[in-house]
């Protein structure tokens, strides 16, 4: 089915400079202490120039919308699980849902490319079935999960979530999935486990971004404190907009942690590890001052190079105030009172 792509207003006003722009190969090598390791030639992503048109189909000179194919859900085998029952506890209030052909064509998934509006095209045919997830570390029984475990074991539900990238763009998405807590309970971490770490896919052959940005510390990885991971809001996402997740959103499974900046929601997970020490994470390892471990949405704490007080909705192009914990203070605030964050 073809959808009309209307180039959204943000295409001429990039809300903030991308995460990648400030990281040269030399800086990454220095930050990670890689010293003399031979790395691929640098190919820094440049932010879109002011006034340059965006959108996969482009924009005609007259500003007329062009038609582009919609993105495909990556896992087709479990199509009968969708759409899932909507959980009414998670609604959006004032903000409208972001149209799918906006959110599914404006992605951060550096394994493919640092160019947000090109991810969907590069990702759409990436194979995700079969898929294995290795479970290791401080857990009763290390094991390997497959798609039957992920799609078959836990009742799926749909939740409307806000989403806020550290770069200041924001959206509202209907995710389908199940509470991360349900998966953690099933995996039975030991009582000594304090953190859970997620590792994304590693495939230098199949992932152009891992080849071109060879100096990044691949694979992408993220981590949560175990109480955060068990919070009601932390979701294992296997679908969006009523169907299985398309690859650009992180098929076959990713995390949604909507009270944190977007990079705390890793995509296309292949490994889950329980640890008693706080793990390093992809962005935190490279630039700790800019990308803290907790990275909760806290508008009063500016990023070192830009304010976090406001954000831009990628669907409407409107600027609005950012909210403490991205609007989820009632659900997550108590986890941080009197604790490190
Ligand atoms: N594996 C992986 N996960 C990732 C990223 C990435 O580059 N690789 N980008 C993160 C960032 S910075 C954001 S904002 C969100 C974007 O999610 P979306 O493209 O589905 O909107 O994914 C996060 N998860
Ligand atoms: Mo992000």
Coordinates of C-alpha atoms and ligand atoms in Angstrom, one line a residue:
X1 CA 0.0 0.0 0.0
X2 CA 1.4 3.4 -0.9
X3 CA 1.1 6.3 1.5
X4 CA 1.3 10.0 0.7
X5 CA 4.4 11.4 2.2
X6 CA 4.0 15.0 3.3
X7 CA 7.4 16.5 4.0
X8 CA 7.0 17.7 7.5
X9 CA 8.0 21.2 8.7
X10 CA 11.1 20.0 10.6
X11 CA 12.7 19.3 7.2
X12 CA 13.8 22.9 7.0
X13 CA 14.5 23.4 10.7
X14 CA 16.6 20.6 12.1
X15 CA 15.7 20.9 15.8
X16 CA 19.2 20.2 17.1
X17 CA 22.5 18.9 15.9
X18 CA 22.6 15.1 15.7
X19 CA 24.4 13.0 18.3
X20 CA 26.9 12.0 15.7
X21 CA 28.0 15.4 14.4
X22 CA 30.4 16.1 17.2
X23 CA 32.1 12.7 17.2
X24 CA 35.0 12.5 14.9
X25 CA 36.9 9.3 14.5
X26 CA 39.8 10.8 16.5
X27 CA 37.5 11.8 19.4
X28 CA 36.0 8.3 19.6
X29 CA 39.4 6.7 19.5
X30 CA 40.6 9.0 22.3
X31 CA 37.5 8.6 24.4
X32 CA 37.7 4.8 24.2
X33 CA 41.4 4.7 24.6
X34 CA 41.8 2.7 21.4
X35 CA 45.2 4.3 20.8
X36 CA 46.8 2.8 17.7
X37 CA 43.9 0.5 16.6
X38 CA 43.5 0.9 12.8
X39 CA 40.1 2.3 11.9
X40 CA 38.2 3.0 8.8
X41 CA 38.5 6.4 7.1
X42 CA 36.2 8.9 8.8
X43 CA 33.0 9.8 7.0
X44 CA 31.3 12.2 9.4
X45 CA 27.6 12.8 9.0
X46 CA 26.8 16.4 8.3
X47 CA 23.5 17.8 9.5
X48 CA 21.1 18.8 6.8
X49 CA 21.8 22.2 5.4
X50 CA 19.3 24.9 6.2
X51 CA 16.5 24.9 3.7
X52 CA 17.5 21.7 2.1
X53 CA 14.5 19.5 1.2
X54 CA 14.1 16.2 3.1
X55 CA 11.9 13.1 2.9
X56 CA 12.5 9.8 1.1
X57 CA 10.4 10.8 -1.9
X58 CA 11.7 14.3 -1.8
X59 CA 9.7 17.4 -2.4
X60 CA 8.9 18.7 -5.8
X61 CA 9.9 22.3 -6.6
X62 CA 6.2 23.3 -6.1
X63 CA 6.3 21.8 -2.6
X64 CA 3.9 19.1 -3.7
X65 CA 4.0 15.8 -1.7
X66 CA 5.3 12.8 -3.4
X67 CA 4.1 9.2 -3.0
X68 CA 6.5 6.8 -1.4
X69 CA 5.9 3.1 -0.4
X70 CA 5.2 2.5 3.2
X71 CA 7.7 0.5 5.2
X72 CA 7.3 -3.2 5.7
X73 CA 6.8 -5.0 9.0
X74 CA 9.9 -7.2 9.3
X75 CA 8.5 -10.3 11.0
X76 CA 5.6 -11.6 9.0
X77 CA 5.2 -15.0 10.7
X78 CA 3.3 -13.6 13.7
X79 CA 1.0 -11.3 11.8
X80 CA -2.0 -12.9 13.6
X81 CA -0.9 -11.3 16.9
X82 CA -1.7 -7.9 15.6
X83 CA -3.4 -5.6 16.2
X84 CA -3.2 -6.2 20.0
X85 CA -5.6 -4.9 22.6
X86 CA -4.9 -1.4 23.5
X87 CA -4.0 -0.8 27.2
X88 CA -6.0 2.3 28.1
X89 CA -3.6 3.2 30.9
X90 CA -1.2 4.6 28.4
X91 CA -2.8 7.5 26.5
X92 CA -1.3 10.7 25.1
X93 CA -3.4 13.5 26.5
X94 CA -3.0 16.6 24.4
X95 CA -0.6 15.3 21.7
X96 CA -1.8 13.6 18.6
X97 CA -0.3 10.3 17.4
X98 CA 2.5 10.8 14.9
X99 CA 1.5 9.6 11.4
X100 CA 3.3 6.3 10.6
X101 CA 4.8 7.6 7.4
X102 CA 6.5 10.3 9.4
X103 CA 7.9 8.3 12.3
X104 CA 8.8 5.3 10.2
X105 CA 10.9 7.5 7.8
X106 CA 12.8 9.6 10.3
X107 CA 15.0 7.2 12.4
X108 CA 18.1 7.0 14.3
X109 CA 19.7 3.6 13.6
X110 CA 23.4 4.2 13.1
X111 CA 24.0 0.5 12.1
X112 CA 22.4 1.5 8.7
X113 CA 23.2 5.2 8.3
X114 CA 23.4 8.4 10.3
X115 CA 21.0 10.0 7.7
X116 CA 17.6 9.8 9.4
X117 CA 15.4 9.8 6.3
X118 CA 17.4 7.0 4.6
X119 CA 17.3 4.3 7.4
X120 CA 14.0 2.8 6.3
X121 CA 15.2 2.1 2.7
X122 CA 18.4 0.6 3.8
X123 CA 16.8 -1.4 6.5
X124 CA 13.6 -2.7 4.9
X125 CA 15.0 -6.0 3.6
X126 CA 17.2 -6.9 6.5
X127 CA 16.5 -10.5 7.5
X128 CA 15.2 -10.9 11.1
X129 CA 13.6 -14.4 11.0
X130 CA 15.2 -16.5 12.4
X131 CA 16.6 -14.4 15.3
X132 CA 18.4 -15.4 18.5
X133 CA 18.7 -13.6 21.8
X134 CA 21.4 -14.8 24.1
X135 CA 20.7 -14.5 27.8
X136 CA 23.7 -14.4 30.1
X137 CA 25.3 -13.2 33.2
X138 CA 23.7 -13.3 36.7
X139 CA 20.7 -15.4 35.7
X140 CA 19.4 -18.7 37.0
X141 CA 19.8 -20.4 33.6
X142 CA 21.7 -18.9 30.7
X143 CA 19.7 -19.6 27.5
X144 CA 19.0 -18.6 24.0
X145 CA 15.6 -17.2 23.1
X146 CA 14.0 -17.2 19.6
X147 CA 11.1 -15.5 18.0
X148 CA 8.6 -18.1 19.3
X149 CA 9.7 -17.1 22.9
X150 CA 9.3 -13.4 22.1
X151 CA 6.0 -13.5 20.2
X152 CA 4.4 -16.5 21.8
X153 CA 5.0 -16.4 25.5
X154 CA 3.8 -13.0 26.6
X155 CA 0.4 -11.4 25.9
X156 CA 0.8 -8.5 23.6
X157 CA -0.7 -5.1 24.2
X158 CA -0.7 -1.8 22.5
X159 CA 0.4 1.4 24.3
X160 CA 0.5 5.0 23.1
X161 CA 3.8 6.4 24.2
X162 CA 5.6 9.7 23.9
X163 CA 9.2 9.5 22.7
X164 CA 11.8 12.2 23.1
X165 CA 15.3 12.1 21.4
X166 CA 18.1 13.9 23.1
X167 CA 18.4 15.9 19.8
X168 CA 15.1 17.6 20.7
X169 CA 12.8 15.9 18.3
X170 CA 9.7 14.1 19.7
X171 CA 6.9 11.9 18.5
X172 CA 3.9 9.9 19.8
X173 CA 3.8 6.2 18.7
X174 CA 1.5 3.2 19.2
X175 CA 3.9 0.5 20.2
X176 CA 2.9 -3.1 20.6
X177 CA 4.7 -5.3 23.1
X178 CA 4.8 -6.6 26.6
X179 CA 6.3 -5.3 29.9
X180 CA 10.0 -5.8 30.1
X181 CA 9.3 -6.9 33.7
X182 CA 7.5 -10.0 32.4
X183 CA 10.5 -11.0 30.4
X184 CA 12.8 -10.4 33.3
X185 CA 10.7 -12.4 35.6
X186 CA 10.7 -15.2 33.1
X187 CA 14.5 -15.1 32.8
X188 CA 15.0 -15.2 36.6
X189 CA 18.0 -13.0 37.3
X190 CA 19.9 -13.8 40.5
X191 CA 19.3 -11.5 43.5
X192 CA 22.8 -10.2 43.1
X193 CA 21.9 -8.7 39.7
X194 CA 21.5 -4.9 39.7
X195 CA 21.5 -4.0 36.0
X196 CA 20.3 -5.4 32.7
X197 CA 22.3 -4.8 29.6
X198 CA 21.1 -5.1 26.0
X199 CA 23.3 -5.6 23.0
X200 CA 22.1 -4.8 19.5
X201 CA 23.0 -6.7 16.3
X202 CA 26.6 -6.8 15.0
X203 CA 27.0 -7.5 11.2
X204 CA 29.7 -5.7 9.4
X205 CA 28.7 -7.4 6.2
X206 CA 25.0 -6.6 6.2
X207 CA 25.0 -3.3 8.1
X208 CA 26.4 -0.4 6.0
X209 CA 26.7 1.9 9.0
X210 CA 28.9 -0.5 10.9
X211 CA 31.2 -0.5 7.9
X212 CA 31.2 3.2 7.2
X213 CA 31.3 4.3 10.8
X214 CA 33.8 1.6 11.7
X215 CA 35.3 3.6 14.5
X216 CA 32.1 3.5 16.7
X217 CA 32.3 0.9 19.5
X218 CA 29.9 -1.6 17.8
X219 CA 27.7 -3.3 18.7
X220 CA 25.3 -0.7 20.0
X221 CA 24.5 -1.4 23.7
X222 CA 22.5 0.1 26.5
X223 CA 21.6 -0.7 30.0
X224 CA 19.1 0.0 32.8
X225 CA 19.1 -0.3 36.5
X226 CA 17.0 -3.3 37.3
X227 CA 14.3 -1.4 39.1
X228 CA 14.0 0.9 36.1
X229 CA 13.8 -2.2 33.8
X230 CA 11.0 -3.5 36.1
X231 CA 9.0 -0.3 36.0
X232 CA 5.6 -0.6 34.5
X233 CA 6.5 1.8 31.6
X234 CA 9.6 -0.2 30.3
X235 CA 8.3 -2.1 27.3
X236 CA 9.7 -4.8 25.0
X237 CA 8.4 -3.6 21.6
X238 CA 7.7 -6.1 18.8
X239 CA 5.2 -4.0 16.8
X240 CA 4.1 -0.5 15.9
X241 CA 0.9 0.9 14.3
X242 CA -0.9 -2.4 14.7
X243 CA 1.6 -4.6 12.9
X244 CA 5.0 -6.2 13.5
X245 CA 7.9 -3.8 13.9
X246 CA 9.5 -2.6 10.7
X247 CA 13.2 -2.9 10.7
X248 CA 14.0 0.8 10.9
X249 CA 12.3 0.8 14.4
X250 CA 14.4 -2.1 15.6
X251 CA 12.8 -5.4 14.5
X252 CA 12.3 -8.0 15.7
X253 CA 12.4 -6.5 19.2
X254 CA 13.6 -3.2 20.8
X255 CA 13.0 -1.5 24.1
X256 CA 10.8 1.5 24.7
X257 CA 11.8 3.5 27.8
X258 CA 9.8 6.7 27.2
X259 CA 10.9 8.7 30.3
X260 CA 14.5 8.6 29.0
X261 CA 16.1 10.1 25.9
X262 CA 15.7 7.9 22.9
X263 CA 19.2 6.3 22.9
X264 CA 18.3 4.4 26.0
X265 CA 15.8 2.4 23.9
X266 CA 18.1 -0.1 22.0
X267 CA 16.9 -1.7 18.8
X268 CA 17.3 -5.2 17.3
X269 CA 18.5 -6.9 20.5
X270 CA 20.6 -10.0 20.3
X271 CA 21.9 -10.3 23.8
X272 CA 20.5 -9.6 27.3
X273 CA 22.9 -9.7 30.2
X274 CA 22.4 -9.3 34.0
X275 CA 25.2 -7.7 35.9
X276 CA 26.0 -6.5 39.4
X277 CA 28.2 -3.6 38.1
X278 CA 26.9 -0.7 36.1
X279 CA 27.8 -1.5 32.5
X280 CA 29.3 0.9 30.1
X281 CA 26.9 1.9 27.3
X282 CA 27.4 3.0 23.7
X283 CA 27.0 6.8 24.0
X284 CA 28.1 7.0 27.6
X285 CA 31.4 5.3 26.8
X286 CA 32.1 7.8 24.1
X287 CA 30.9 11.1 25.7
X288 CA 30.1 10.7 29.4
X289 CA 29.5 14.4 30.0
X290 CA 27.0 14.6 27.2
X291 CA 25.2 11.3 27.5
X292 CA 24.8 10.2 31.1
X293 CA 24.0 6.7 32.2
X294 CA 20.5 7.6 33.4
X295 CA 19.6 10.1 30.7
X296 CA 16.1 10.8 32.1
X297 CA 14.3 13.5 30.3
X298 CA 14.9 16.5 32.7
X299 CA 14.2 19.7 30.9
X300 CA 16.0 21.8 33.6
X301 CA 19.3 20.0 32.9
X302 CA 20.6 21.3 29.6
X303 CA 22.7 19.2 27.3
X304 CA 26.2 20.8 27.4
X305 CA 25.5 22.2 23.9
X306 CA 21.8 22.9 23.8
X307 CA 18.8 23.6 26.0
X308 CA 16.4 20.6 26.8
X309 CA 13.6 22.9 27.8
X310 CA 11.7 22.5 24.5
X311 CA 11.2 19.9 21.8
X312 CA 9.8 19.7 18.3
X313 CA 7.0 17.3 17.3
X314 CA 8.1 15.7 14.1
X315 CA 4.5 15.2 13.0
X316 CA 3.2 18.7 13.4
X317 CA 6.5 20.6 13.4
X318 CA 5.3 22.4 16.5
X319 CA 7.7 23.4 19.3
X320 CA 6.5 22.7 22.9
X321 CA 7.8 22.6 26.4
X322 CA 9.6 19.4 27.3
X323 CA 8.2 17.7 30.4
X324 CA 9.9 16.2 33.4
X325 CA 10.5 12.5 32.7
X326 CA 8.8 13.1 29.4
X327 CA 5.5 13.5 31.1
X328 CA 5.8 10.2 33.1
X329 CA 6.8 11.7 36.5
X330 CA 3.9 10.0 38.3
X331 CA 5.0 6.6 37.1
X332 CA 8.8 6.8 37.4
X333 CA 9.6 9.8 39.7
X334 CA 9.8 7.8 42.9
X335 CA 12.6 5.7 41.5
X336 CA 14.9 8.7 41.6
X337 CA 14.1 10.4 44.9
X338 CA 17.2 10.3 47.0
X339 CA 18.9 8.1 44.5
X340 CA 21.6 8.6 41.9
X341 CA 20.2 9.7 38.5
Ligands
LIG1 N1 20.8 -0.4 17.9 C1 20.4 0.9 17.9 N2 19.5 1.3 18.8 C2 19.1 2.6 18.8 C3 19.8 3.6 18.0 C4 20.8 3.1 17.2 O1 21.5 3.9 16.4 N3 21.1 1.8 17.1 N4 19.5 4.9 18.1 C5 18.8 5.4 19.3 C6 18.3 6.7 19.3 S1 19.4 8.0 19.4 C7 17.0 7.0 19.1 S2 16.4 8.6 19.2 C8 16.0 5.9 18.9 C9 15.2 6.2 17.6 O2 14.2 5.3 17.5 P1 13.2 5.3 16.2 O3 14.1 5.4 15.0 O4 12.5 4.0 16.2 O5 12.4 6.5 16.3 O6 16.6 4.6 18.8 C10 17.6 4.4 19.7 N5 18.1 3.0 19.6
LIG2 MO1 18.3 9.9 19.9

